[in-house]
Short mmCIF file of C-alpha atoms in Angstrom, two decimals:
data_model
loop_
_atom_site.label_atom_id
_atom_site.label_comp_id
_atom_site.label_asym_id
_atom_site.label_seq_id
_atom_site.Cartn_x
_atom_site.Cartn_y
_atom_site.Cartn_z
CA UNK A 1 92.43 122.41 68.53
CA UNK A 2 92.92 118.76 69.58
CA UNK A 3 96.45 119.51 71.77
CA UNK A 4 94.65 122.23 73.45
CA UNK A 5 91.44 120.07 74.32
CA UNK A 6 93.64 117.43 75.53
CA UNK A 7 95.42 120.10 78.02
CA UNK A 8 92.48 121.46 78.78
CA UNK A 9 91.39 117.49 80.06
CA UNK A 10 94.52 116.72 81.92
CA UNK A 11 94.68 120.00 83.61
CA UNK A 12 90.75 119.84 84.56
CA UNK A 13 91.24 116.07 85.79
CA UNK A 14 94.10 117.26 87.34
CA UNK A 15 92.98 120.28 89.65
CA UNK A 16 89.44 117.82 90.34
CA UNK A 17 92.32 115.47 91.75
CA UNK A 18 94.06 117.54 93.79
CA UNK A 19 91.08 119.76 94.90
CA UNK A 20 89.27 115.94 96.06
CA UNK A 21 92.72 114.98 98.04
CA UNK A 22 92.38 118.50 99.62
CA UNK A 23 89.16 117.93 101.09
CA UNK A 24 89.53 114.28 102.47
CA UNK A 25 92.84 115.73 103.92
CA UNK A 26 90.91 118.70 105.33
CA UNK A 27 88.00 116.01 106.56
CA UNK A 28 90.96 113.53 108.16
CA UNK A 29 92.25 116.02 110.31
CA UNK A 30 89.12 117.47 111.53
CA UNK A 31 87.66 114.29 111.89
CA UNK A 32 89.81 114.03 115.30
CA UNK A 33 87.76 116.33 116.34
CA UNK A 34 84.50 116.13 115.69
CA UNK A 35 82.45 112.75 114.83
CA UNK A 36 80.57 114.46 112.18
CA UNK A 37 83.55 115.17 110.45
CA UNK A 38 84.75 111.48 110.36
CA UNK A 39 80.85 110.74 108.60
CA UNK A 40 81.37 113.10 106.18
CA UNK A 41 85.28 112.11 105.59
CA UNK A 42 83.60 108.51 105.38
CA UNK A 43 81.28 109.47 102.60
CA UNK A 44 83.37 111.52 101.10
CA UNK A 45 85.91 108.34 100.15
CA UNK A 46 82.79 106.41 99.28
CA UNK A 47 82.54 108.76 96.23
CA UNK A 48 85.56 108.66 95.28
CA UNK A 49 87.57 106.10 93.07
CA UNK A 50 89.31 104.54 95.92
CA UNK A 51 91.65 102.68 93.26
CA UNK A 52 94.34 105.74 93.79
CA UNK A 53 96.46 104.20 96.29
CA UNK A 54 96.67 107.85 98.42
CA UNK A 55 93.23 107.55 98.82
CA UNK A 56 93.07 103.91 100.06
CA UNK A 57 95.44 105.06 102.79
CA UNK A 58 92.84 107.72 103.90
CA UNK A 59 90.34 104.45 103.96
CA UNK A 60 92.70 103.01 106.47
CA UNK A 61 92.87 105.76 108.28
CA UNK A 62 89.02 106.40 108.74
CA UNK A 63 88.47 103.15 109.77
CA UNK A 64 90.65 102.95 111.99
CA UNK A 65 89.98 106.10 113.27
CA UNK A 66 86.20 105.07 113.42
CA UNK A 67 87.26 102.52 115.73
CA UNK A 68 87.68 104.81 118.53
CA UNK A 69 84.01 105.99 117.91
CA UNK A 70 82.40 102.38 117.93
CA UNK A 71 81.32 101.51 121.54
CA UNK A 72 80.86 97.61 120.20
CA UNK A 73 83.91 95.78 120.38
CA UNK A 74 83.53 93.29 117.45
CA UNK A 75 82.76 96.31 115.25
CA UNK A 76 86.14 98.05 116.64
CA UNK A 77 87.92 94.76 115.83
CA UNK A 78 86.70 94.59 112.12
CA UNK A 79 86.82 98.49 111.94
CA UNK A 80 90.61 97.75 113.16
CA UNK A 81 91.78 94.64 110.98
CA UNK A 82 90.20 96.31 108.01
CA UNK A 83 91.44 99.70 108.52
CA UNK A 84 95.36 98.29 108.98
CA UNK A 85 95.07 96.14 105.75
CA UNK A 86 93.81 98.92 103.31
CA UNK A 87 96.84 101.32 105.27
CA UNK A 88 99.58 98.37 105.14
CA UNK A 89 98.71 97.70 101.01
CA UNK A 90 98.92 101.34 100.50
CA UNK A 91 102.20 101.40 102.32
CA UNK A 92 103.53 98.52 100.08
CA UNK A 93 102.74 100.13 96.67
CA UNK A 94 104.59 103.20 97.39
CA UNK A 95 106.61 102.52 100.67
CA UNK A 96 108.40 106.29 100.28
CA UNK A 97 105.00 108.38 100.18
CA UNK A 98 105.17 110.47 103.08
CA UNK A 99 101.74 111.33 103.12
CA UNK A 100 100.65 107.51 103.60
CA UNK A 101 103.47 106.39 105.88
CA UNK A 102 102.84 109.68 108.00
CA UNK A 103 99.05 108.37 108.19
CA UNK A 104 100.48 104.77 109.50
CA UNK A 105 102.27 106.81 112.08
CA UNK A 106 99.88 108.71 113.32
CA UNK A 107 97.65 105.85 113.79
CA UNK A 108 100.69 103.13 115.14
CA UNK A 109 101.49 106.33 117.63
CA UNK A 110 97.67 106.83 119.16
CA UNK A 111 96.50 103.23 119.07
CA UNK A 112 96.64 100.98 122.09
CA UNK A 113 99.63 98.79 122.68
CA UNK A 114 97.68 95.59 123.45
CA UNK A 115 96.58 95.57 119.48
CA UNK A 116 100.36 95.10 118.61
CA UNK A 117 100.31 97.71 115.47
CA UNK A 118 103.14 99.36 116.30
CA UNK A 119 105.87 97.81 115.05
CA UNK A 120 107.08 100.82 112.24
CA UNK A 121 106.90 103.55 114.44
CA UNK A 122 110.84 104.24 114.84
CA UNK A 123 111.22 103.58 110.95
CA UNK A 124 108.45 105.62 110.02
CA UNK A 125 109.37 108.93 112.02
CA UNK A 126 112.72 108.72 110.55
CA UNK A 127 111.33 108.34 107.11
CA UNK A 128 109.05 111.17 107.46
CA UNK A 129 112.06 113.33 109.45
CA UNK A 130 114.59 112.81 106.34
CA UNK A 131 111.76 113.66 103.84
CA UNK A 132 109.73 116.18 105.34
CA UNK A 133 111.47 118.88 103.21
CA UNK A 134 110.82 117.16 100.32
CA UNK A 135 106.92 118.29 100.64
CA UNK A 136 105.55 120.49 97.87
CA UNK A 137 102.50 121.44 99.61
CA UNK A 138 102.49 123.39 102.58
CA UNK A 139 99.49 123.13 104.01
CA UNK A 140 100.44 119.15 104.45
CA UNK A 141 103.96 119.75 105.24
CA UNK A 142 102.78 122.29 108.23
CA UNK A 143 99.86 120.06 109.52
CA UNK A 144 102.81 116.32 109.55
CA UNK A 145 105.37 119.21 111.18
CA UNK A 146 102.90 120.44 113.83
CA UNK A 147 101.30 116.70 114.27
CA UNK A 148 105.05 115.75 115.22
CA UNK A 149 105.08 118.73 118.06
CA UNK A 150 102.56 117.35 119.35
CA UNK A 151 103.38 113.72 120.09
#
Protein backbone atom coordinates (compact mmCIF):
# COMPACT_ATOMS: atom_id res chain seq x y z
CA UNK A 1 0.00 0.00 0.00
CA UNK A 2 2.85 2.41 0.85
CA UNK A 3 4.91 1.81 -2.78
CA UNK A 4 1.73 2.42 -4.51
CA UNK A 5 0.86 5.74 -2.51
CA UNK A 6 4.27 6.89 -3.09
CA UNK A 7 3.73 6.35 -7.08
CA UNK A 8 0.65 7.60 -6.91
CA UNK A 9 2.56 11.11 -5.31
CA UNK A 10 5.37 11.27 -7.75
CA UNK A 11 3.24 10.65 -10.69
CA UNK A 12 0.48 13.32 -9.42
CA UNK A 13 3.42 15.92 -8.63
CA UNK A 14 4.67 14.97 -11.72
CA UNK A 15 1.78 15.53 -14.36
CA UNK A 16 0.89 19.05 -11.93
CA UNK A 17 4.59 19.85 -13.13
CA UNK A 18 4.43 19.32 -16.47
CA UNK A 19 0.74 20.39 -16.97
CA UNK A 20 2.03 24.09 -15.00
CA UNK A 21 5.19 24.28 -17.60
CA UNK A 22 2.53 23.70 -20.34
CA UNK A 23 0.57 26.60 -19.57
CA UNK A 24 3.33 29.30 -18.90
CA UNK A 25 4.74 27.92 -22.26
CA UNK A 26 1.30 28.28 -23.84
CA UNK A 27 1.01 31.98 -21.98
CA UNK A 28 4.87 32.94 -23.29
CA UNK A 29 4.09 32.50 -26.72
CA UNK A 30 0.81 34.12 -26.82
CA UNK A 31 1.92 36.76 -24.78
CA UNK A 32 3.66 38.21 -28.13
CA UNK A 33 0.59 38.73 -29.06
CA UNK A 34 -1.64 39.98 -26.93
CA UNK A 35 -0.82 42.17 -23.63
CA UNK A 36 -3.36 40.35 -21.69
CA UNK A 37 -1.67 37.31 -22.23
CA UNK A 38 1.74 38.59 -20.87
CA UNK A 39 -0.59 39.67 -17.37
CA UNK A 40 -1.83 36.49 -17.07
CA UNK A 41 1.71 34.69 -18.01
CA UNK A 42 2.95 37.26 -15.25
CA UNK A 43 0.61 35.95 -12.62
CA UNK A 44 0.74 32.81 -13.58
CA UNK A 45 4.77 32.58 -12.50
CA UNK A 46 3.82 34.51 -9.41
CA UNK A 47 2.04 31.28 -8.28
CA UNK A 48 4.31 29.19 -9.00
CA UNK A 49 7.54 28.01 -7.08
CA UNK A 50 9.86 29.96 -9.17
CA UNK A 51 12.85 27.95 -7.43
CA UNK A 52 12.72 25.39 -10.65
CA UNK A 53 15.30 26.90 -12.68
CA UNK A 54 12.95 26.36 -16.15
CA UNK A 55 10.65 28.47 -14.64
CA UNK A 56 13.02 31.34 -13.62
CA UNK A 57 13.95 31.46 -17.30
CA UNK A 58 10.22 32.11 -18.19
CA UNK A 59 10.64 35.10 -15.39
CA UNK A 60 13.35 36.44 -17.60
CA UNK A 61 11.57 36.18 -20.37
CA UNK A 62 8.33 38.05 -19.18
CA UNK A 63 10.16 40.74 -18.02
CA UNK A 64 11.87 41.32 -20.55
CA UNK A 65 9.22 40.88 -22.74
CA UNK A 66 7.17 43.38 -20.52
CA UNK A 67 9.68 45.80 -21.40
CA UNK A 68 8.41 46.35 -24.77
CA UNK A 69 4.93 47.09 -23.17
CA UNK A 70 6.22 49.80 -20.59
CA UNK A 71 6.02 53.29 -22.23
CA UNK A 72 8.36 54.64 -19.08
CA UNK A 73 11.84 54.22 -19.74
CA UNK A 74 13.27 53.69 -16.19
CA UNK A 75 10.65 50.94 -15.77
CA UNK A 76 11.92 49.34 -19.27
CA UNK A 77 15.48 49.63 -17.87
CA UNK A 78 14.72 47.74 -14.53
CA UNK A 79 12.13 45.51 -16.43
CA UNK A 80 15.40 44.89 -18.75
CA UNK A 81 18.38 44.43 -16.17
CA UNK A 82 16.10 42.26 -14.13
CA UNK A 83 14.68 40.23 -16.80
CA UNK A 84 18.50 39.37 -18.29
CA UNK A 85 19.78 38.39 -14.74
CA UNK A 86 16.96 35.85 -13.79
CA UNK A 87 17.53 34.47 -17.85
CA UNK A 88 21.54 34.59 -17.58
CA UNK A 89 21.38 32.49 -13.86
CA UNK A 90 19.04 30.12 -15.43
CA UNK A 91 21.39 29.75 -18.34
CA UNK A 92 24.33 29.05 -15.91
CA UNK A 93 22.67 26.23 -13.90
CA UNK A 94 21.91 24.20 -16.85
CA UNK A 95 23.83 25.85 -19.83
CA UNK A 96 22.56 22.72 -22.31
CA UNK A 97 18.66 23.22 -21.66
CA UNK A 98 17.33 24.05 -24.89
CA UNK A 99 14.25 25.31 -23.71
CA UNK A 100 16.07 28.19 -21.60
CA UNK A 101 18.88 28.98 -24.03
CA UNK A 102 16.17 29.03 -26.91
CA UNK A 103 14.30 31.72 -24.57
CA UNK A 104 17.80 33.82 -24.38
CA UNK A 105 17.70 33.66 -28.12
CA UNK A 106 14.66 34.69 -28.83
CA UNK A 107 14.98 37.61 -26.65
CA UNK A 108 19.06 38.49 -27.70
CA UNK A 109 17.44 38.16 -31.49
CA UNK A 110 14.31 40.82 -31.02
CA UNK A 111 15.92 43.23 -28.58
CA UNK A 112 17.55 46.44 -29.68
CA UNK A 113 21.23 46.54 -30.43
CA UNK A 114 22.00 49.71 -28.43
CA UNK A 115 21.22 47.50 -25.05
CA UNK A 116 24.30 45.29 -25.99
CA UNK A 117 22.49 41.76 -25.02
CA UNK A 118 23.42 40.08 -27.80
CA UNK A 119 26.47 38.69 -27.43
CA UNK A 120 25.30 34.56 -27.51
CA UNK A 121 23.29 34.75 -30.38
CA UNK A 122 25.69 32.73 -32.90
CA UNK A 123 26.44 30.18 -29.96
CA UNK A 124 23.02 29.81 -28.99
CA UNK A 125 21.42 29.02 -32.54
CA UNK A 126 24.01 26.46 -32.98
CA UNK A 127 23.27 24.96 -29.65
CA UNK A 128 19.68 24.83 -30.24
CA UNK A 129 20.38 23.61 -34.21
CA UNK A 130 22.59 20.47 -32.91
CA UNK A 131 19.96 19.68 -30.20
CA UNK A 132 16.74 20.39 -31.57
CA UNK A 133 16.17 16.63 -32.24
CA UNK A 134 16.89 15.85 -28.98
CA UNK A 135 13.27 17.39 -27.92
CA UNK A 136 10.77 14.98 -26.38
CA UNK A 137 7.90 17.18 -26.66
CA UNK A 138 6.54 18.23 -29.77
CA UNK A 139 4.53 20.83 -29.23
CA UNK A 140 7.95 22.76 -27.99
CA UNK A 141 10.09 21.27 -30.55
CA UNK A 142 7.48 22.59 -33.42
CA UNK A 143 6.88 26.10 -31.83
CA UNK A 144 11.59 26.64 -31.37
CA UNK A 145 11.47 24.99 -35.21
CA UNK A 146 8.82 27.40 -36.57
CA UNK A 147 10.21 30.46 -34.23
CA UNK A 148 13.59 29.78 -36.23
CA UNK A 149 11.57 30.17 -39.78
CA UNK A 150 10.67 33.04 -38.81
CA UNK A 151 13.75 35.05 -37.89
Amino acid sequence: MRKFLLLFIVISVKTCYSQNIEDVRRLYIEAHIEKIKSDSLNILLKNYDIQKNILVAYKGAELLLKCKESKNPFLKLKYFEKGKTMLEEAINQEPNNIEIVFLRYINQVNIPAFLNYNKNIDQDYALINSKINSIKDNRLKEYILQSLRSL
